[in-house]
Amino acid sequence: MNLIIFGPPGAGKGTQSNFIVKKYNLFQLSTGDILRDQIKKKTDLGIKISPIINSGSFVSDEIVSELIDGFIKDDRFKNRIIFDGYPRSLNQVKNLNNLLIKYKQKIDLVLKLSVKLETIKKRISERRILEKRADDYEEVAIRRYKTYEKTTEPVIEYYKKLNLLKVVDGERSIQQINKEISDIIDLILS
Ligand code: AMP
């Protein structure tokens, strides 16, 4: 099973993905984590993308496609991927569809964690203290939320039309969300 998890920054995508990964033996492909790791390791790519990420803008589709290609073609991850933070635009959907066809795979489920901007602001300021992320300042977080709404909402609509979308209320406790997501996945696997 391959699935996509959507939600604005601070929605709990990472937390929920960790839980799903463990429970269903999947692999989490978080483009944000991979890109941040490149910055930390000061690779050529990391140096190039550092100012882009720190300002809250998107890295180019070409860079992200190349990353994704490397994972989808890898047999270890075949039909076991949770896409977290990708695809983020309709153009990235097109690129992903091409890769899925190329490697004979498909998306089985799309989850959307819905959370209000007020909740996001609160969570982001807590995370900034814990994780020291340079893009977790309130101003940048608001920009990322707005970018998310503008560019990702059409993507979510796309998957809704394909009947793959399940919306989960991300305002509730971690355990309650875990439970709802498990129920959705169990139904698909049964
Ligand atoms: P995230 O951790 O998913 O919020 O991503 C953090 C940052 O990484 C984003 O604000 C973008 O700068 C970059 N990024 C992550 N995923 C993508 C993507 N699919 N396309 C373009 N940029 C991305």
XYZ file of N, CA and C and ligand atoms in Angstrom:
593
model
N 0.824 -1.194 0.000
C 0.000 0.000 0.000
C 0.873 1.264 0.000
N 0.586 2.172 -0.937
C 1.231 3.493 -0.909
C 0.187 4.508 -0.481
N 0.581 5.430 0.389
C -0.381 6.465 0.743
C 0.274 7.833 0.816
N -0.588 8.844 0.724
C -0.117 10.233 0.814
C -0.769 10.841 2.039
N 0.007 11.598 2.809
C -0.582 12.294 3.950
C -0.427 13.802 3.750
N -1.572 14.498 3.823
C -1.561 15.950 3.651
C -1.931 16.641 4.949
N -1.486 17.870 5.063
C -1.843 18.687 6.216
C -0.921 19.875 6.232
N -1.387 21.019 6.755
C -0.513 22.196 6.815
C 0.656 21.938 7.759
N 1.714 22.771 7.698
C 2.837 22.589 8.610
C 2.348 22.629 10.050
N 2.749 21.653 10.843
C 2.308 21.619 12.242
C 1.017 20.850 12.444
N 0.529 20.191 11.391
C -0.750 19.465 11.500
C -0.584 18.129 12.212
N 0.659 17.676 12.325
C 0.906 16.380 12.972
C 1.183 15.283 11.953
N 1.556 15.680 10.730
C 1.846 14.680 9.682
C 2.987 13.764 10.108
N 4.042 14.373 10.644
C 5.215 13.595 11.056
C 4.854 12.597 12.137
N 4.145 13.061 13.152
C 3.745 12.201 14.272
C 2.889 11.053 13.765
N 1.910 11.360 12.950
C 1.007 10.316 12.462
C 1.729 9.357 11.509
N 2.625 9.907 10.687
C 3.369 9.037 9.766
C 4.217 8.045 10.554
N 4.878 8.520 11.630
C 5.698 7.619 12.462
C 4.870 6.463 12.981
N 3.678 6.796 13.415
C 2.784 5.782 13.962
C 2.374 4.770 12.871
N 2.012 5.272 11.697
C 1.569 4.375 10.613
C 2.728 3.488 10.150
N 3.921 4.103 10.070
C 5.118 3.367 9.642
C 5.327 2.147 10.534
N 5.267 2.369 11.844
C 5.526 1.278 12.789
C 4.428 0.225 12.710
N 3.190 0.694 12.715
C 2.082 -0.257 12.782
C 1.949 -1.101 11.515
N 2.203 -0.495 10.343
C 1.955 -1.211 9.084
C 3.242 -1.522 8.316
N 4.392 -1.334 8.974
C 5.679 -1.629 8.359
C 5.861 -0.910 7.014
N 5.605 0.398 7.043
C 5.759 1.190 5.827
C 7.027 2.032 5.916
N 7.292 2.787 4.862
C 8.461 3.661 4.842
C 8.003 5.103 4.638
N 8.446 5.996 5.528
C 8.020 7.396 5.415
C 8.959 8.181 4.508
N 8.399 8.739 3.463
C 9.205 9.551 2.549
C 8.814 11.019 2.751
N 9.521 11.682 3.640
C 9.218 13.093 3.899
C 10.217 13.953 3.133
N 9.721 14.638 2.103
C 10.634 15.465 1.288
C 11.271 16.552 2.161
N 10.494 17.118 3.098
C 11.035 18.153 3.986
C 12.207 17.617 4.805
N 12.046 16.412 5.388
C 13.119 15.814 6.201
C 14.366 15.554 5.355
N 14.150 15.025 4.140
C 15.294 14.693 3.283
C 16.050 15.974 2.897
N 15.275 17.012 2.571
C 15.905 18.278 2.173
C 16.655 18.906 3.354
N 16.046 18.866 4.534
C 16.713 19.424 5.725
C 18.001 18.654 6.049
N 17.968 17.340 5.805
C 19.147 16.508 6.053
C 20.306 16.932 5.127
N 19.955 17.268 3.888
C 20.980 17.737 2.931
C 21.619 19.038 3.428
N 20.779 19.893 4.023
C 21.290 21.173 4.546
C 22.234 20.904 5.719
N 21.802 19.996 6.592
C 22.600 19.663 7.775
C 23.967 19.106 7.371
N 23.970 18.261 6.317
C 25.222 17.638 5.873
C 26.043 18.563 4.993
N 25.513 19.761 4.718
C 26.184 20.766 3.883
C 26.595 20.199 2.526
N 25.746 19.391 1.900
C 26.021 18.888 0.550
C 25.824 20.051 -0.431
N 26.220 19.848 -1.702
C 26.026 20.905 -2.713
C 24.552 21.267 -2.800
N 23.719 20.217 -2.800
C 22.273 20.456 -2.869
C 21.806 21.240 -1.638
N 22.302 20.826 -0.467
C 21.910 21.480 0.785
C 22.239 22.966 0.793
N 23.441 23.301 0.307
C 23.857 24.714 0.283
C 22.949 25.508 -0.661
N 22.587 24.849 -1.781
C 21.744 25.523 -2.783
C 20.334 25.787 -2.245
N 19.783 24.815 -1.530
C 18.367 24.936 -1.139
C 18.164 25.612 0.224
N 19.229 25.778 0.978
C 19.087 26.331 2.324
C 18.323 27.672 2.374
N 18.693 28.679 1.552
C 17.942 29.938 1.632
C 16.487 29.783 1.189
N 16.232 28.861 0.271
C 14.859 28.660 -0.233
C 13.988 28.105 0.892
N 14.475 27.060 1.539
C 13.706 26.426 2.619
C 13.531 27.378 3.800
N 14.596 28.078 4.153
C 14.503 28.969 5.320
C 13.537 30.131 5.099
N 13.269 30.453 3.841
C 12.321 31.543 3.589
C 10.895 31.015 3.475
N 10.743 29.691 3.465
C 9.405 29.099 3.395
C 8.916 28.882 1.976
N 9.785 29.096 0.967
C 9.373 28.869 -0.436
C 9.581 27.399 -0.818
N 9.121 27.050 -2.025
C 9.273 25.675 -2.502
C 10.591 25.471 -3.239
N 11.156 24.303 -3.045
C 12.312 23.872 -3.815
C 11.793 23.468 -5.205
N 12.652 23.511 -6.241
C 12.149 23.266 -7.605
C 11.632 21.828 -7.776
N 10.674 21.683 -8.689
C 10.073 20.371 -8.955
C 11.113 19.353 -9.428
N 12.104 19.827 -10.180
C 13.127 18.914 -10.709
C 13.899 18.258 -9.561
N 14.290 19.078 -8.602
C 15.060 18.553 -7.453
C 14.227 17.513 -6.706
N 12.970 17.856 -6.459
C 12.117 16.956 -5.676
C 11.814 15.669 -6.465
N 11.558 15.795 -7.771
C 11.266 14.610 -8.599
C 12.407 13.614 -8.558
N 13.619 14.141 -8.627
C 14.789 13.271 -8.612
C 14.884 12.489 -7.298
N 14.595 13.193 -6.205
C 14.596 12.529 -4.897
C 13.571 11.400 -4.861
N 12.355 11.725 -5.293
C 11.244 10.776 -5.248
C 11.538 9.554 -6.131
N 12.070 9.804 -7.314
C 12.399 8.727 -8.252
C 13.296 7.698 -7.560
N 14.308 8.192 -6.856
C 15.256 7.308 -6.167
C 14.575 6.367 -5.184
N 13.509 6.820 -4.560
C 12.816 5.976 -3.577
C 11.818 5.032 -4.242
N 11.046 5.552 -5.221
C 10.000 4.694 -5.815
C 10.623 3.504 -6.540
N 11.798 3.725 -7.143
C 12.381 2.617 -7.915
C 13.071 1.581 -7.018
N 13.269 1.916 -5.764
C 13.986 1.029 -4.854
C 13.056 -0.094 -4.359
N 13.423 -1.338 -4.635
C 12.563 -2.484 -4.298
C 12.251 -2.595 -2.803
N 13.170 -2.088 -1.981
C 12.943 -2.163 -0.522
C 11.691 -1.391 -0.105
N 11.366 -0.374 -0.882
C 10.234 0.485 -0.501
C 8.994 0.223 -1.349
N 9.086 -0.774 -2.235
C 8.004 -1.000 -3.199
C 6.648 -1.190 -2.510
N 5.676 -0.374 -2.908
C 4.318 -0.417 -2.337
C 4.297 -0.296 -0.815
N 5.254 0.449 -0.275
C 5.316 0.625 1.188
C 5.541 2.080 1.572
N 5.228 3.010 0.663
C 5.624 4.407 0.912
C 4.473 5.267 1.446
N 4.816 6.053 2.487
C 3.930 7.143 2.900
C 4.566 8.418 2.383
N 3.925 9.061 1.445
C 4.439 10.334 0.937
C 4.000 11.440 1.883
N 4.977 12.117 2.458
C 4.696 13.191 3.421
C 5.324 14.478 2.871
N 4.469 15.418 2.490
C 4.994 16.679 1.940
C 5.153 16.659 0.435
N 4.638 15.621 -0.196
C 4.719 15.468 -1.648
C 3.542 14.630 -2.116
N 2.870 14.935 -3.215
C 3.058 16.092 -4.087
C 2.398 17.338 -3.507
N 2.989 18.493 -3.802
C 2.505 19.750 -3.221
C 1.888 20.670 -4.262
N 1.890 20.286 -5.515
C 1.281 21.111 -6.569
C 0.789 20.162 -7.662
N -0.045 20.700 -8.566
C -0.573 19.823 -9.623
C 0.539 19.339 -10.545
N 1.560 20.166 -10.709
C 2.679 19.726 -11.536
C 3.419 18.549 -10.881
N 3.523 18.597 -9.556
C 4.153 17.462 -8.849
C 3.280 16.213 -8.918
N 1.951 16.391 -8.977
C 1.045 15.242 -9.150
C 1.347 14.570 -10.489
N 1.509 15.412 -11.513
C 1.793 14.888 -12.855
C 3.109 14.099 -12.833
N 4.115 14.681 -12.197
C 5.414 13.992 -12.113
C 5.293 12.679 -11.345
N 4.531 12.719 -10.248
C 4.367 11.497 -9.444
C 3.636 10.424 -10.260
N 2.574 10.819 -10.972
C 1.832 9.844 -11.779
C 2.748 9.168 -12.799
N 3.620 9.957 -13.414
C 4.553 9.380 -14.392
C 5.485 8.366 -13.729
N 5.954 8.707 -12.527
C 6.858 7.786 -11.824
C 6.126 6.512 -11.402
N 4.872 6.665 -10.969
C 4.100 5.488 -10.535
C 3.861 4.552 -11.721
N 3.585 5.131 -12.884
C 3.384 4.299 -14.081
C 4.701 3.596 -14.432
N 5.783 4.401 -14.406
C 7.109 3.861 -14.759
C 7.478 2.666 -13.880
N 7.168 2.741 -12.589
C 7.569 1.665 -11.673
C 6.388 0.767 -11.271
N 5.315 0.835 -12.073
C 4.143 -0.045 -11.894
C 3.607 -0.043 -10.457
N 3.322 1.133 -9.957
C 2.735 1.247 -8.624
C 1.562 2.199 -8.663
N 0.853 2.310 -7.523
C -0.279 3.239 -7.470
C -0.442 3.782 -6.054
N -1.266 4.816 -5.943
C -1.613 5.368 -4.632
C -2.917 4.704 -4.196
N -2.935 4.179 -2.962
C -4.129 3.476 -2.481
C -4.997 4.333 -1.579
N -4.376 5.322 -0.930
C -5.118 6.137 0.044
C -4.461 7.508 0.177
N -5.323 8.528 0.344
C -4.829 9.884 0.587
C -5.494 10.394 1.862
N -4.674 10.737 2.850
C -5.202 11.250 4.119
C -4.975 12.741 4.197
N -5.973 13.459 4.682
C -5.788 14.889 4.923
C -6.071 15.180 6.390
N -5.068 15.747 7.076
C -5.276 16.175 8.458
C -5.715 17.627 8.407
N -6.934 17.904 8.841
C -7.384 19.293 8.776
C -7.232 19.967 10.141
N -6.547 21.108 10.131
C -6.257 21.864 11.357
C -6.364 23.361 11.058
N -6.936 24.108 12.013
C -7.119 25.552 11.814
C -5.800 26.316 11.988
N -5.722 27.483 11.354
C -4.501 28.290 11.431
C -4.140 28.653 12.873
N -5.129 28.956 13.698
C -4.859 29.328 15.098
C -4.140 28.200 15.845
N -4.584 26.973 15.611
C -3.956 25.803 16.256
C -2.527 25.646 15.744
N -2.357 25.843 14.441
C -1.032 25.707 13.821
C -0.041 26.679 14.458
N -0.467 27.929 14.634
C 0.431 28.950 15.195
C 0.935 28.506 16.562
N 0.025 27.963 17.351
C 0.367 27.525 18.697
C 1.364 26.350 18.648
N 1.049 25.377 17.796
C 1.914 24.187 17.731
C 3.291 24.526 17.197
N 3.324 25.404 16.187
C 4.595 25.753 15.560
C 5.516 26.449 16.555
N 4.962 27.323 17.392
C 5.832 28.030 18.339
C 6.378 27.043 19.373
N 5.618 26.006 19.695
C 6.122 24.971 20.616
C 7.234 24.160 19.947
N 7.005 23.814 18.647
C 7.975 22.980 17.936
C 9.302 23.709 17.731
N 9.218 25.045 17.537
C 10.431 25.826 17.309
C 11.376 25.712 18.506
N 10.783 25.687 19.682
C 11.604 25.574 20.894
C 12.201 24.164 20.990
N 11.396 23.152 20.646
C 11.857 21.761 20.780
C 12.848 21.365 19.694
N 12.529 21.692 18.422
C 13.327 21.183 17.301
C 14.270 22.212 16.699
N 14.150 23.447 17.110
C 15.005 24.548 16.616
C 15.008 24.627 15.096
N 13.821 24.505 14.474
C 13.748 24.607 13.011
C 13.717 26.065 12.590
N 14.562 26.395 11.594
C 14.682 27.800 11.182
C 13.429 28.312 10.470
N 12.573 27.368 9.998
C 11.373 27.828 9.275
C 10.131 27.776 10.166
N 10.321 27.673 11.470
C 9.178 27.599 12.377
C 8.870 28.921 13.096
N 9.327 30.031 12.544
C 8.913 31.321 13.109
C 7.488 31.592 12.675
N 6.734 32.301 13.529
C 5.307 32.462 13.235
C 5.051 33.053 11.850
N 5.829 34.076 11.529
C 5.633 34.754 10.238
C 5.845 33.776 9.076
N 6.916 32.975 9.179
C 7.217 31.996 8.122
C 6.148 30.901 8.129
N 5.706 30.526 9.330
C 4.692 29.476 9.445
C 3.390 29.919 8.772
N 3.028 31.173 8.951
C 1.801 31.676 8.322
C 1.966 31.646 6.807
N 3.153 32.050 6.333
C 3.402 32.023 4.885
C 3.305 30.592 4.358
N 3.871 29.639 5.122
C 3.830 28.235 4.679
C 2.392 27.711 4.687
N 1.607 28.160 5.669
C 0.201 27.739 5.734
C -0.565 28.260 4.507
N -0.323 29.536 4.176
C -1.010 30.155 3.035
C -0.581 29.481 1.726
N 0.722 29.201 1.620
C 1.233 28.523 0.423
C 0.602 27.137 0.330
N 0.519 26.479 1.477
C -0.083 25.140 1.521
C -1.505 25.204 0.979
N -2.284 26.176 1.502
C -3.682 26.280 1.084
C -3.803 26.546 -0.406
N -2.963 27.474 -0.871
C -3.083 27.903 -2.265
C -2.656 26.799 -3.240
N -1.530 26.165 -2.962
C -0.995 25.215 -3.944
C -1.421 23.774 -3.682
N -1.640 23.423 -2.417
C -1.932 22.015 -2.139
C -3.418 21.702 -2.205
N -4.262 22.686 -1.917
C -5.699 22.397 -1.955
C -6.159 21.834 -3.311
N -5.702 22.390 -4.449
C -6.092 21.784 -5.736
C -5.632 20.332 -5.865
N -4.502 20.031 -5.231
C -3.973 18.655 -5.267
C -4.928 17.734 -4.505
N -5.382 18.226 -3.350
C -6.308 17.435 -2.535
C -7.615 17.210 -3.299
N -8.089 18.257 -3.975
C -9.300 18.149 -4.800
C -9.133 17.065 -5.862
N -7.949 17.013 -6.444
C -7.646 16.022 -7.483
C -7.854 14.602 -6.934
N -7.317 14.350 -5.735
C -7.436 13.005 -5.160
C -8.851 12.729 -4.659
N -9.554 13.811 -4.295
C -10.947 13.648 -3.873
C -11.779 13.122 -5.050
N -11.534 13.699 -6.210
C -12.273 13.269 -7.401
C -11.980 11.813 -7.743
N -10.810 11.352 -7.388
C -10.455 9.949 -7.647
C -10.984 9.019 -6.557
N -11.695 9.618 -5.585
C -12.268 8.842 -4.469
C -11.231 8.209 -3.562
N -10.071 8.818 -3.473
C -9.003 8.254 -2.640
C -8.858 9.000 -1.320
N -9.582 10.142 -1.207
C -9.353 11.034 -0.063
C -10.175 10.698 1.177
N -9.486 10.698 2.336
C -10.171 10.610 3.633
C -9.706 11.804 4.476
N -10.658 12.596 4.952
C -10.311 13.756 5.772
C -10.400 13.383 7.246
N -9.325 13.685 7.985
C -9.264 13.344 9.406
C -9.146 14.650 10.207
N -9.958 14.775 11.255
C -9.932 15.980 12.085
C -8.653 15.997 12.929
N -7.715 16.879 12.559
C -6.403 16.933 13.215
C -6.370 17.772 14.480
N -7.531 18.248 14.919
C -7.583 19.066 16.149
C -7.640 18.182 17.392
N -7.921 16.899 17.206
C -8.109 16.016 18.375
C -6.773 15.476 18.910
N -6.864 14.613 19.926
C -5.621 14.106 20.528
C -4.910 13.156 19.559
N -3.608 13.003 19.766
C -2.796 12.130 18.912
C -3.401 10.723 18.871
N -3.815 10.222 20.042
C -4.355 8.850 20.124
C -5.661 8.718 19.337
N -6.508 9.745 19.446
C -7.782 9.681 18.713
C -7.529 9.674 17.204
N -6.555 10.465 16.789
C -6.245 10.519 15.346
C -5.635 9.185 14.895
N -4.712 8.653 15.719
C -4.128 7.321 15.442
C -5.223 6.301 15.173
N -6.214 6.320 16.041
C -7.288 5.312 15.980
C -8.079 5.461 14.673
N -8.438 6.708 14.352
C -9.236 6.905 13.132
C -8.442 6.479 11.892
N -7.164 6.834 11.870
C -6.335 6.468 10.714
C -6.204 4.945 10.615
N -6.000 4.291 11.745
C -5.896 2.816 11.736
C -7.169 2.199 11.170
N -8.318 2.711 11.619
C -9.588 2.156 11.141
C -9.704 2.296 9.620
N -9.277 3.455 9.114
C -9.359 3.690 7.663
C -8.446 2.709 6.925
N -7.199 2.575 7.422
C -6.235 1.683 6.742
C -6.702 0.222 6.845
N -7.178 -0.187 8.022
C -7.623 -1.574 8.192
C -8.731 -1.924 7.215
N -9.598 -0.952 6.990
C -10.711 -1.184 6.059
C -10.197 -1.409 4.632
N -9.184 -0.640 4.274
C -8.614 -0.775 2.931
C -7.896 -2.121 2.790
N -7.207 -2.518 3.863
C -6.429 -3.764 3.795
C -7.295 -5.005 3.907
N -8.546 -4.821 4.412
C -9.361 -6.029 4.662
C -9.982 -6.580 3.375
P 7.865 20.283 5.278
O 8.750 19.698 6.326
O 7.123 19.248 4.502
O 6.980 21.366 5.810
O 8.841 20.990 4.213
C 9.740 22.020 4.608
C 10.213 22.780 3.382
O 10.884 21.892 2.473
C 9.107 23.432 2.559
O 8.695 24.683 3.074
C 9.819 23.559 1.192
O 10.755 24.619 1.209
C 10.612 22.261 1.110
N 9.815 21.162 0.497
C 9.368 20.035 1.108
N 8.657 19.266 0.261
C 8.631 19.936 -0.922
C 8.021 19.674 -2.179
N 7.282 18.582 -2.399
N 8.211 20.594 -3.171
C 8.944 21.708 -2.977
N 9.525 22.029 -1.803
C 9.382 21.152 -0.773
